[in-house]
Every structure is written in C-alpha cells, then in structure tokens.
Amino acid sequence: SAPWAGAVMVDYRGEIAGGLNGVAGIAYRYKASVDSQLAGTGQPFRMGAQNIVDLYGGVNFDKTSVRLYGKNLFNDRSYTGLTVLTDRTRPLFPPVQPFTIGLQLDQSF
C-alpha cells in the first residue's frame, strides 16, 4: 500500500433566497506512488501518485436538490491498482475515473 494517502474536503451550505439554499464543495485526494506488487514476486510496475480534485455546486429547495459536479477536474491519469483476470502475462491496470462532468437531481419522498 502507499506510504501516504489522504483527503481534504470543504463543503459550504447557505441560504440564497427564501427557501432556496445553495451548496458548494471541493475535495482533494492524494495517494503516494506505490509498486503494483511486492518486490521479488515478478515485475513490479511503479504506479505514480494520485492527485485528484472534485468540485460541485447546486441548490436545494423543499425536497429537491440539483447539483452540477466535476470529478477529477485535472484529468489525473493514474491507476487504482493491478488486476490479473486469467492470463498473468496480460495484467490490467484499472484507471481512476477520468475527468467527468455531470448533473445530479435528487427528490425526497
């Protein structure tokens, strides 16, 4: 596992106008470089550090919330780990989620 990992998140909520509340947040996640497997167990692949920034903003009213978000804003191209399905000569390196923009709508009942 990585020698260092951590995350910092900041959320803000406040009233914009009568009954309409604004929300915003930002998150930074870090994971240091790590080898894909233990030394001496084959050919370890050095996976670079992860530096991922997420951001969102939106409004809440009554039982409805609408949010616009961006994940991995700077399109960090790192990997989550190493996977071997059946053929050990063809390992797979699953990437972190690439830069993504989305709209989220929630309705409570």
Coordinates of C-alpha atoms in Angstrom, one line a residue:
S1 CA 0.0 0.0 0.0
A2 CA 1.0 3.6 -0.5
P3 CA 3.1 5.1 2.4
W4 CA 1.0 8.3 2.3
A5 CA -2.7 8.9 1.4
G6 CA -5.2 11.4 2.5
A7 CA -8.1 13.7 1.5
V8 CA -9.3 17.2 2.3
M9 CA -12.9 18.2 1.7
V10 CA -14.7 21.5 2.2
D11 CA -18.5 21.9 2.0
Y12 CA -20.5 25.1 2.2
R13 CA -24.2 25.5 2.6
G14 CA -26.1 28.8 2.9
E15 CA -29.4 30.4 2.1
I16 CA -29.6 32.2 -1.2
A17 CA -33.2 33.4 -1.0
G18 CA -36.4 32.5 0.7
G19 CA -36.4 28.7 0.9
L20 CA -33.6 28.3 -1.7
N21 CA -30.3 27.0 -0.3
G22 CA -27.0 26.9 -2.1
V23 CA -24.4 24.2 -1.7
A24 CA -20.8 24.0 -2.9
G25 CA -17.9 21.8 -2.2
I26 CA -14.4 20.9 -3.2
A27 CA -12.3 17.8 -2.5
Y28 CA -8.6 16.9 -3.0
R29 CA -7.5 13.3 -2.7
Y30 CA -3.8 12.2 -2.7
K31 CA -2.1 8.8 -2.8
A32 CA 1.6 8.4 -3.0
S33 CA 3.4 6.3 -5.6
V34 CA 3.3 2.6 -5.0
D35 CA 4.5 -0.6 -6.7
S36 CA 1.8 -2.8 -8.2
Q37 CA 3.1 -5.9 -6.4
L38 CA 5.6 -6.9 -3.8
A39 CA 9.3 -6.8 -4.8
G40 CA 10.5 -10.3 -5.7
T41 CA 7.1 -11.5 -6.9
G42 CA 7.6 -10.8 -10.6
Q43 CA 8.0 -7.5 -12.3
P44 CA 6.5 -4.7 -10.2
F45 CA 5.1 -1.7 -12.0
R46 CA 5.6 1.7 -10.3
M47 CA 2.2 3.4 -10.2
G48 CA 2.5 7.2 -9.9
A49 CA 1.0 9.3 -7.3
Q50 CA -2.7 10.3 -7.5
N51 CA -3.7 13.9 -7.2
I52 CA -7.5 14.2 -7.8
V53 CA -9.7 17.3 -7.4
D54 CA -13.5 17.1 -7.4
L55 CA -15.9 20.1 -7.3
Y56 CA -19.7 20.6 -7.1
G57 CA -22.3 23.3 -6.7
G58 CA -26.0 23.4 -6.6
V59 CA -29.3 24.4 -4.9
N60 CA -31.7 22.7 -2.6
F61 CA -35.4 23.7 -2.3
D62 CA -38.1 21.8 -0.4
K63 CA -37.4 18.1 -1.0
T64 CA -35.5 18.6 -4.3
S65 CA -31.8 19.2 -4.9
V66 CA -29.9 19.9 -8.2
R67 CA -26.1 19.7 -8.4
L68 CA -23.6 20.2 -11.1
Y69 CA -20.3 18.4 -10.5
G70 CA -16.9 17.8 -11.9
K71 CA -14.8 14.8 -10.9
N72 CA -11.1 14.5 -11.5
L73 CA -11.0 18.1 -12.8
F74 CA -7.4 18.0 -14.0
N75 CA -7.8 14.5 -15.6
D76 CA -5.2 12.8 -13.4
R77 CA -4.3 9.6 -15.4
S78 CA -3.3 7.3 -12.5
Y79 CA -4.3 3.8 -11.7
T80 CA -6.3 2.3 -8.8
G81 CA -4.3 -1.0 -8.8
L82 CA -3.3 -4.0 -10.8
T83 CA -5.7 -6.8 -11.8
V84 CA -4.9 -10.2 -13.3
L85 CA -8.0 -12.0 -14.6
T86 CA -6.8 -15.2 -16.2
D87 CA -3.6 -14.6 -18.2
R88 CA -0.8 -13.4 -15.9
T89 CA 1.1 -12.2 -19.0
R90 CA -1.7 -9.6 -19.6
P91 CA -2.2 -7.6 -16.4
L92 CA -4.9 -4.9 -16.4
F93 CA -4.4 -1.5 -14.7
P94 CA -7.8 -0.1 -13.9
P95 CA -7.6 3.7 -14.2
V96 CA -9.1 6.2 -11.8
Q97 CA -12.3 7.8 -13.0
P98 CA -11.4 10.2 -15.8
F99 CA -12.5 13.9 -16.0
T100 CA -16.3 13.7 -15.7
I101 CA -19.0 16.4 -15.6
G102 CA -22.5 15.6 -14.5
L103 CA -25.8 16.8 -13.3
Q104 CA -27.5 15.2 -10.3
L105 CA -31.1 15.6 -9.4
D106 CA -32.4 14.2 -6.1
Q107 CA -36.0 14.1 -5.0
S108 CA -37.0 13.0 -1.4
F109 CA -40.4 11.5 -0.8

